[in-house]
mmCIF file of C-alpha atoms and ligand atoms in Angstrom:
data_model
loop_
_atom_site.group_PDB
_atom_site.id
_atom_site.type_symbol
_atom_site.label_atom_id
_atom_site.label_comp_id
_atom_site.label_asym_id
_atom_site.label_seq_id
_atom_site.Cartn_x
_atom_site.Cartn_y
_atom_site.Cartn_z
ATOM 1 C CA MET A 1185 0.000 0.000 0.000
ATOM 2 C CA THR A 1186 2.765 2.414 0.864
ATOM 3 C CA LYS A 1187 4.728 1.481 -2.235
ATOM 4 C CA PRO A 1188 2.570 3.321 -4.805
ATOM 5 C CA ILE A 1189 2.593 6.396 -2.571
ATOM 6 C CA LEU A 1190 6.343 6.216 -2.309
ATOM 7 C CA THR A 1191 6.672 5.842 -6.070
ATOM 8 C CA LEU A 1192 4.419 8.828 -6.563
ATOM 9 C CA LEU A 1193 6.442 10.901 -4.122
ATOM 10 C CA LEU A 1194 9.688 9.914 -5.813
ATOM 11 C CA ALA A 1195 8.225 10.814 -9.201
ATOM 12 C CA LEU A 1196 7.189 14.194 -7.831
ATOM 13 C CA VAL A 1197 10.623 14.872 -6.393
ATOM 14 C CA GLY A 1198 12.138 13.776 -9.705
ATOM 15 C CA SER A 1199 9.983 16.121 -11.746
ATOM 16 C CA VAL A 1200 10.749 19.058 -9.482
ATOM 17 C CA ALA A 1201 14.451 18.369 -9.876
ATOM 18 C CA ALA A 1202 14.023 18.075 -13.639
ATOM 19 C CA ALA A 1203 12.110 21.360 -13.768
ATOM 20 C CA ALA A 1204 15.043 23.114 -12.137
ATOM 21 C CA GLY A 1205 17.000 21.732 -15.062
ATOM 22 C CA PRO A 1206 20.651 22.042 -15.867
ATOM 23 C CA GLY A 1207 22.255 25.431 -16.006
ATOM 24 C CA PRO A 1208 24.801 27.445 -14.169
ATOM 25 C CA LYS A 1209 25.096 26.996 -10.446
ATOM 26 C CA LEU A 1210 23.575 30.100 -8.926
ATOM 27 C CA LEU A 1211 24.753 31.787 -5.774
ATOM 28 C CA ASN A 1212 22.276 32.702 -3.091
ATOM 29 C CA ALA A 1213 21.748 36.461 -3.253
ATOM 30 C CA GLY A 1214 19.804 36.701 0.000
ATOM 31 C CA THR A 1215 17.658 39.564 -1.343
ATOM 32 C CA ASN A 1216 15.011 41.128 0.867
ATOM 33 C CA ILE A 1217 12.611 43.571 -0.788
ATOM 34 C CA SER A 1218 11.469 44.929 2.589
ATOM 35 C CA ASP A 1219 14.976 46.301 3.083
ATOM 36 C CA THR A 1220 14.334 49.875 1.918
ATOM 37 C CA ALA A 1221 17.988 50.942 2.195
ATOM 38 C CA SER A 1222 19.017 48.069 -0.081
ATOM 39 C CA LEU A 1223 16.276 49.039 -2.568
ATOM 40 C CA GLN A 1224 17.469 52.645 -2.556
ATOM 41 C CA ARG A 1225 21.096 51.653 -3.146
ATOM 42 C CA GLY A 1226 19.982 49.236 -5.855
ATOM 43 C CA ALA A 1227 18.009 51.986 -7.595
ATOM 44 C CA GLN A 1228 20.972 54.338 -7.444
ATOM 45 C CA LEU A 1229 23.260 51.719 -9.005
ATOM 46 C CA TYR A 1230 20.622 50.835 -11.570
ATOM 47 C CA PHE A 1231 20.188 54.407 -12.779
ATOM 48 C CA ASN A 1232 23.924 55.053 -12.867
ATOM 49 C CA TYR A 1233 25.049 51.815 -14.471
ATOM 50 C CA CYS A 1234 22.133 50.151 -16.260
ATOM 51 C CA ALA A 1235 19.415 52.627 -17.234
ATOM 52 C CA SER A 1236 21.371 54.059 -20.160
ATOM 53 C CA CYS A 1237 20.755 50.747 -21.941
ATOM 54 C CA HIS A 1238 17.846 49.022 -20.165
ATOM 55 C CA SER A 1239 14.355 50.503 -19.786
ATOM 56 C CA LEU A 1240 11.829 49.544 -17.099
ATOM 57 C CA GLN A 1241 8.715 50.077 -19.154
ATOM 58 C CA TYR A 1242 6.195 49.022 -16.488
ATOM 59 C CA MET A 1243 7.616 51.204 -13.718
ATOM 60 C CA ARG A 1244 6.893 54.894 -13.209
ATOM 61 C CA TYR A 1245 9.277 57.231 -11.416
ATOM 62 C CA SER A 1246 6.431 58.335 -9.135
ATOM 63 C CA ARG A 1247 5.503 54.805 -8.118
ATOM 64 C CA MET A 1248 9.118 53.949 -7.441
ATOM 65 C CA ALA A 1249 9.542 57.093 -5.338
ATOM 66 C CA GLU A 1250 6.577 56.162 -3.173
ATOM 67 C CA ASP A 1251 7.624 52.535 -2.695
ATOM 68 C CA LEU A 1252 11.270 53.371 -2.023
ATOM 69 C CA GLU A 1253 10.406 56.251 0.306
ATOM 70 C CA LEU A 1254 12.164 58.821 -1.875
ATOM 71 C CA THR A 1255 10.967 62.362 -2.544
ATOM 72 C CA GLU A 1256 10.085 63.612 -6.024
ATOM 73 C CA ASP A 1257 13.070 65.927 -5.767
ATOM 74 C CA GLN A 1258 15.509 63.114 -4.980
ATOM 75 C CA VAL A 1259 14.239 60.976 -7.848
ATOM 76 C CA MET A 1260 14.243 63.793 -10.414
ATOM 77 C CA LYS A 1261 17.676 65.031 -9.368
ATOM 78 C CA TYR A 1262 19.622 61.858 -8.731
ATOM 79 C CA LEU A 1263 17.892 59.067 -10.636
ATOM 80 C CA ASN A 1264 16.157 60.538 -13.670
ATOM 81 C CA PHE A 1265 18.730 61.327 -16.360
ATOM 82 C CA THR A 1266 16.414 61.242 -19.370
ATOM 83 C CA GLY A 1267 14.375 64.360 -18.699
ATOM 84 C CA ALA A 1268 11.208 62.276 -18.385
ATOM 85 C CA LYS A 1269 8.356 63.598 -16.261
ATOM 86 C CA PHE A 1270 7.820 62.278 -12.709
ATOM 87 C CA GLY A 1271 4.669 60.390 -13.722
ATOM 88 C CA GLU A 1272 6.228 58.760 -16.771
ATOM 89 C CA THR A 1273 7.613 55.271 -17.209
ATOM 90 C CA ILE A 1274 11.340 54.590 -17.157
ATOM 91 C CA THR A 1275 12.815 54.602 -20.633
ATOM 92 C CA THR A 1276 16.425 54.825 -21.777
ATOM 93 C CA ASN A 1277 18.392 57.474 -23.590
ATOM 94 C CA MET A 1278 19.264 54.954 -26.238
ATOM 95 C CA PRO A 1279 17.392 55.526 -29.473
ATOM 96 C CA VAL A 1280 15.312 52.569 -30.626
ATOM 97 C CA GLY A 1281 17.380 50.175 -32.703
ATOM 98 C CA ALA A 1282 20.727 51.634 -31.654
ATOM 99 C CA GLY A 1283 21.705 48.399 -29.937
ATOM 100 C CA GLU A 1284 21.272 46.459 -33.139
ATOM 101 C CA ALA A 1285 22.597 49.120 -35.463
ATOM 102 C CA THR A 1286 26.233 49.399 -36.381
ATOM 103 C CA PHE A 1287 28.405 51.811 -34.539
ATOM 104 C CA GLY A 1288 31.479 53.244 -36.207
ATOM 105 C CA GLY A 1289 31.440 50.421 -38.707
ATOM 106 C CA GLU A 1290 31.791 47.797 -35.976
ATOM 107 C CA ASP A 1291 29.058 45.678 -34.509
ATOM 108 C CA TRP A 1292 28.125 47.343 -31.241
ATOM 109 C CA PHE A 1293 26.230 44.946 -29.019
ATOM 110 C CA GLY A 1294 24.753 42.907 -31.815
ATOM 111 C CA LYS A 1295 21.608 42.846 -29.704
ATOM 112 C CA ALA A 1296 19.264 45.441 -28.300
ATOM 113 C CA PRO A 1297 19.430 45.566 -24.505
ATOM 114 C CA PRO A 1298 16.112 44.087 -23.331
ATOM 115 C CA ASP A 1299 13.654 45.829 -21.026
ATOM 116 C CA LEU A 1300 14.293 44.586 -17.484
ATOM 117 C CA SER A 1301 10.854 45.176 -15.899
ATOM 118 C CA LEU A 1302 10.104 41.502 -15.653
ATOM 119 C CA VAL A 1303 13.533 39.913 -15.858
ATOM 120 C CA ALA A 1304 13.524 38.876 -12.179
ATOM 121 C CA ARG A 1305 10.385 36.861 -12.875
ATOM 122 C CA ALA A 1306 11.175 35.702 -16.403
ATOM 123 C CA ARG A 1307 14.454 34.093 -15.443
ATOM 124 C CA ASN A 1308 14.331 30.919 -13.427
ATOM 125 C CA ASP A 1309 15.325 31.841 -9.859
ATOM 126 C CA GLY A 1310 15.530 35.456 -11.093
ATOM 127 C CA PRO A 1311 17.076 37.426 -8.196
ATOM 128 C CA ASN A 1312 19.776 34.786 -7.675
ATOM 129 C CA TRP A 1313 20.365 34.654 -11.418
ATOM 130 C CA ILE A 1314 20.875 38.432 -11.660
ATOM 131 C CA TYR A 1315 23.138 38.405 -8.600
ATOM 132 C CA THR A 1316 25.313 35.588 -9.927
ATOM 133 C CA TYR A 1317 25.337 37.123 -13.417
ATOM 134 C CA LEU A 1318 26.717 40.413 -12.064
ATOM 135 C CA LEU A 1319 29.473 38.480 -10.263
ATOM 136 C CA SER A 1320 30.463 36.338 -13.249
ATOM 137 C CA PHE A 1321 31.968 38.643 -15.873
ATOM 138 C CA TYR A 1322 35.522 38.022 -17.072
ATOM 139 C CA PRO A 1323 37.574 39.542 -19.892
ATOM 140 C CA ASP A 1324 37.428 37.645 -23.178
ATOM 141 C CA PRO A 1325 39.165 39.257 -26.169
ATOM 142 C CA SER A 1326 37.338 36.930 -28.545
ATOM 143 C CA ARG A 1327 34.023 38.638 -27.750
ATOM 144 C CA PRO A 1328 33.011 41.882 -29.502
ATOM 145 C CA VAL A 1329 32.293 43.574 -26.147
ATOM 146 C CA GLY A 1330 35.566 42.279 -24.663
ATOM 147 C CA TRP A 1331 33.785 40.460 -21.839
ATOM 148 C CA ASN A 1332 32.176 37.113 -21.327
ATOM 149 C CA ASN A 1333 30.059 35.651 -18.544
ATOM 150 C CA THR A 1334 29.841 32.148 -17.082
ATOM 151 C CA VAL A 1335 26.143 32.476 -16.213
ATOM 152 C CA PHE A 1336 25.137 33.912 -19.589
ATOM 153 C CA PRO A 1337 27.812 32.660 -22.026
ATOM 154 C CA ASN A 1338 28.516 35.010 -24.941
ATOM 155 C CA ALA A 1339 26.170 37.705 -23.650
ATOM 156 C CA SER A 1340 26.383 40.914 -25.670
ATOM 157 C CA MET A 1341 26.645 42.973 -22.517
ATOM 158 C CA PRO A 1342 29.884 44.455 -21.217
ATOM 159 C CA HIS A 1343 30.814 44.277 -17.536
ATOM 160 C CA VAL A 1344 29.439 47.727 -16.733
ATOM 161 C CA MET A 1345 30.371 47.707 -13.039
ATOM 162 C CA TRP A 1346 33.984 46.625 -13.597
ATOM 163 C CA ASP A 1347 35.261 49.837 -12.025
ATOM 164 C CA ARG A 1348 33.629 48.688 -8.797
ATOM 165 C CA GLN A 1349 34.400 44.965 -8.913
ATOM 166 C CA GLY A 1350 37.778 45.144 -10.619
ATOM 167 C CA VAL A 1351 38.880 42.574 -13.169
ATOM 168 C CA GLN A 1352 38.679 38.850 -12.487
ATOM 169 C CA VAL A 1353 39.968 36.161 -14.809
ATOM 170 C CA LEU A 1354 38.618 32.681 -15.292
ATOM 171 C CA VAL A 1355 40.730 29.942 -13.703
ATOM 172 C CA GLN A 1356 40.440 26.174 -13.535
ATOM 173 C CA GLN A 1357 40.443 24.904 -9.971
ATOM 174 C CA THR A 1358 40.393 21.479 -8.443
ATOM 175 C CA ASP A 1359 38.047 21.200 -5.503
ATOM 176 C CA ASP A 1360 38.515 18.978 -2.419
ATOM 177 C CA ALA A 1361 36.889 16.031 -4.176
ATOM 178 C CA GLY A 1362 39.365 16.315 -7.053
ATOM 179 C CA GLN A 1363 36.692 17.721 -9.405
ATOM 180 C CA GLU A 1364 37.681 20.325 -11.982
ATOM 181 C CA THR A 1365 35.681 23.507 -11.562
ATOM 182 C CA THR A 1366 35.940 27.008 -12.916
ATOM 183 C CA GLY A 1367 36.514 29.881 -10.565
ATOM 184 C CA PHE A 1368 37.684 33.461 -10.675
ATOM 185 C CA ASP A 1369 40.878 35.181 -9.709
ATOM 186 C CA LEU A 1370 40.788 38.927 -9.057
ATOM 187 C CA ILE A 1371 43.806 40.346 -10.911
ATOM 188 C CA ARG A 1372 42.909 44.014 -10.561
ATOM 189 C CA GLU A 1373 41.100 45.561 -7.656
ATOM 190 C CA GLY A 1374 38.070 47.706 -8.136
ATOM 191 C CA SER A 1375 36.852 50.638 -6.089
ATOM 192 C CA ARG A 1376 34.921 48.223 -3.872
ATOM 193 C CA SER A 1377 36.143 45.264 -1.840
ATOM 194 C CA PRO A 1378 34.837 41.853 -2.973
ATOM 195 C CA GLU A 1379 32.346 41.895 -0.116
ATOM 196 C CA GLN A 1380 31.156 45.414 -0.931
ATOM 197 C CA TYR A 1381 30.738 44.449 -4.572
ATOM 198 C CA ARG A 1382 28.649 41.433 -3.586
ATOM 199 C CA GLN A 1383 26.467 43.877 -1.664
ATOM 200 C CA ASP A 1384 26.212 46.041 -4.831
ATOM 201 C CA ALA A 1385 25.096 43.013 -6.843
ATOM 202 C CA ARG A 1386 22.615 42.057 -4.102
ATOM 203 C CA ASP A 1387 21.180 45.589 -4.046
ATOM 204 C CA VAL A 1388 20.677 45.637 -7.829
ATOM 205 C CA ALA A 1389 19.059 42.179 -7.700
ATOM 206 C CA THR A 1390 16.793 43.359 -4.872
ATOM 207 C CA PHE A 1391 15.773 46.424 -6.864
ATOM 208 C CA LEU A 1392 14.969 44.350 -9.968
ATOM 209 C CA GLU A 1393 13.058 41.832 -7.858
ATOM 210 C CA TYR A 1394 10.929 44.700 -6.540
ATOM 211 C CA VAL A 1395 10.446 46.142 -10.060
ATOM 212 C CA GLY A 1396 9.261 42.728 -11.263
ATOM 213 C CA GLU A 1397 6.463 42.666 -8.707
ATOM 214 C CA PRO A 1398 5.934 45.988 -6.903
ATOM 215 C CA ALA A 1399 2.722 44.682 -5.372
ATOM 216 C CA ALA A 1400 4.723 42.158 -3.336
ATOM 217 C CA LEU A 1401 6.185 45.024 -1.350
ATOM 218 C CA GLN A 1402 2.781 46.430 -0.540
ATOM 219 C CA ARG A 1403 1.459 42.987 0.316
ATOM 220 C CA GLU A 1404 4.204 42.670 2.889
ATOM 221 C CA ARG A 1405 3.610 46.139 4.264
ATOM 222 C CA TYR A 1406 -0.174 45.823 4.411
ATOM 223 C CA GLY A 1407 -0.135 42.222 5.575
ATOM 224 C CA LEU A 1408 0.324 43.159 9.208
ATOM 225 C CA TRP A 1409 -2.480 45.707 9.107
ATOM 226 C CA VAL A 1410 -4.804 43.174 7.512
ATOM 227 C CA LEU A 1411 -4.034 40.712 10.298
ATOM 228 C CA LEU A 1412 -4.646 43.360 12.960
ATOM 229 C CA TYR A 1413 -7.917 44.318 11.306
ATOM 230 C CA LEU A 1414 -9.051 40.713 11.186
ATOM 231 C CA LEU A 1415 -8.236 40.278 14.847
ATOM 232 C CA LEU A 1416 -10.134 43.415 15.769
ATOM 233 C CA PHE A 1417 -13.057 42.412 13.592
ATOM 234 C CA THR A 1418 -13.205 38.990 15.217
ATOM 235 C CA GLY A 1419 -13.408 40.717 18.584
ATOM 236 C CA VAL A 1420 -16.230 42.981 17.405
ATOM 237 C CA ALA A 1421 -18.112 40.058 15.866
ATOM 238 C CA TYR A 1422 -17.820 38.138 19.093
ATOM 239 C CA LEU A 1423 -19.203 41.041 21.111
ATOM 240 C CA LEU A 1424 -22.048 41.451 18.644
ATOM 241 C CA LYS A 1425 -22.936 37.776 18.849
ATOM 242 C CA HIS A 1426 -22.921 38.059 22.588
ATOM 243 C CA GLU A 1427 -25.240 41.048 22.404
ATOM 244 C CA TYR A 1428 -27.727 39.413 19.973
ATOM 245 C CA TRP A 1429 -28.054 36.146 21.815
ATOM 246 C CA LYS A 1430 -28.220 37.689 25.271
ATOM 247 C CA ASP A 1431 -32.032 37.675 25.491
ATOM 248 C CA VAL A 1432 -32.525 34.295 23.856
ATOM 249 C CA HIS A 1433 -30.751 32.394 26.608
HETATM 250 C C1 HEC B 1417 26.003 49.216 -22.676
HETATM 251 C C2 HEC B 1417 24.651 48.730 -22.597
HETATM 252 C C3 HEC B 1417 24.276 47.939 -21.335
HETATM 253 C C4 HEC B 1417 24.383 48.340 -20.027
HETATM 254 C C5 HEC B 1417 24.895 49.678 -19.500
HETATM 255 C C6 HEC B 1417 23.831 47.270 -19.228
HETATM 256 N N1 HEC B 1417 23.418 46.240 -20.036
HETATM 257 FE FE1 HEC B 1417 22.465 44.565 -19.438
HETATM 258 N N2 HEC B 1417 22.370 43.894 -21.350
HETATM 259 C C7 HEC B 1417 22.820 44.601 -22.447
HETATM 260 C C8 HEC B 1417 22.603 43.804 -23.644
HETATM 261 C C9 HEC B 1417 22.963 44.206 -25.073
HETATM 262 C C10 HEC B 1417 21.988 42.606 -23.219
HETATM 263 C C11 HEC B 1417 21.550 41.433 -24.092
HETATM 264 C C12 HEC B 1417 22.597 40.363 -24.009
HETATM 265 C C13 HEC B 1417 22.328 39.224 -24.963
HETATM 266 O O1 HEC B 1417 21.168 38.857 -25.148
HETATM 267 O O2 HEC B 1417 23.318 38.687 -25.509
HETATM 268 C C14 HEC B 1417 21.846 42.713 -21.758
HETATM 269 C C15 HEC B 1417 21.278 41.723 -20.968
HETATM 270 C C16 HEC B 1417 21.034 41.855 -19.612
HETATM 271 C C17 HEC B 1417 20.335 40.886 -18.789
HETATM 272 C C18 HEC B 1417 19.745 39.569 -19.265
HETATM 273 C C19 HEC B 1417 18.366 39.807 -19.766
HETATM 274 C C20 HEC B 1417 17.757 38.513 -20.215
HETATM 275 O O3 HEC B 1417 17.924 38.184 -21.388
HETATM 276 O O4 HEC B 1417 17.160 37.823 -19.415
HETATM 277 C C21 HEC B 1417 20.306 41.383 -17.521
HETATM 278 C C22 HEC B 1417 19.660 40.753 -16.303
HETATM 279 C C23 HEC B 1417 20.993 42.636 -17.549
HETATM 280 N N3 HEC B 1417 21.419 42.894 -18.831
HETATM 281 C C24 HEC B 1417 21.195 43.420 -16.429
HETATM 282 C C25 HEC B 1417 21.910 44.603 -16.432
HETATM 283 C C26 HEC B 1417 22.196 45.351 -15.243
HETATM 284 C C27 HEC B 1417 21.732 44.974 -13.846
HETATM 285 C C28 HEC B 1417 22.934 46.424 -15.626
HETATM 286 C C29 HEC B 1417 23.530 47.480 -14.744
HETATM 287 C C30 HEC B 1417 24.385 47.006 -13.677
HETATM 288 C C31 HEC B 1417 23.088 46.350 -17.086
HETATM 289 N N4 HEC B 1417 22.466 45.225 -17.531
HETATM 290 C C32 HEC B 1417 23.755 47.294 -17.856
HETATM 291 C C33 HEC B 1417 23.408 45.850 -22.460
HETATM 292 C C34 HEC B 1417 23.675 46.611 -21.338
#
């Protein structure tokens, strides 16, 4: 009797494992969208390092300001570099098609930088994927952009935060079990220590996780109030019941 159940369970476990599929081993970013300071730092990095290429077409400056507890002034001064209005969605400076067009006779990116509104949801294990991606660039002269990435091989995106991380090269390592693995060796320091750069990558991943589902933030914030309300309402209902049935008994 227990055997079919066991088989079923094993099949379930198997299919879950298969759904995760092969792919790069992702690091655990440990993002937390309720961490407003992390969201603010992530937004600042995003607008300084990413927004020139990637739009966030479903996010408005005004909405972001409210959710990230920033004033209109702060957003318009420090984060909006396109001259867009406060109520408008986040576009890039890059003219449409520029990413695919040729630039000075050379192929530029070969690909248009995609909108990143939903990337944290579209990618399997999105926040961890983004985090690991930002930590996995290495120089590769054979690529048109001069960089390659172990998480997204042959990506047409340069390592835009290299001034912060520094330059790391790909090295073959042998782990304790004698297995060959690839790792990185930092050959040139950036403006941030490795730990600080991991925090940068975590902040950007947190910001993009929030952008992918802004409602999740509100759900978390309102959740407590909803619970309190329900508790209060239960109390009121109980008192009412007491009141109604008083004369019947
Ligand atoms: C110079 C332009 C440029 C900048 C700046 C840039 N990117 Fe990109 N990015 C690209 C291009 C081009 C691609 C498409 C790569 C491909 O498909 O080969 C891309 C792809 C991506 C992807 C993968 C999207 C997917 O296909 O799922 C992510 C995530 C991403 N970028 C994040 C960032 C973040 C975060 C920053 C800022 C730290 C950033 N990018 C800055 C050009 C840029």
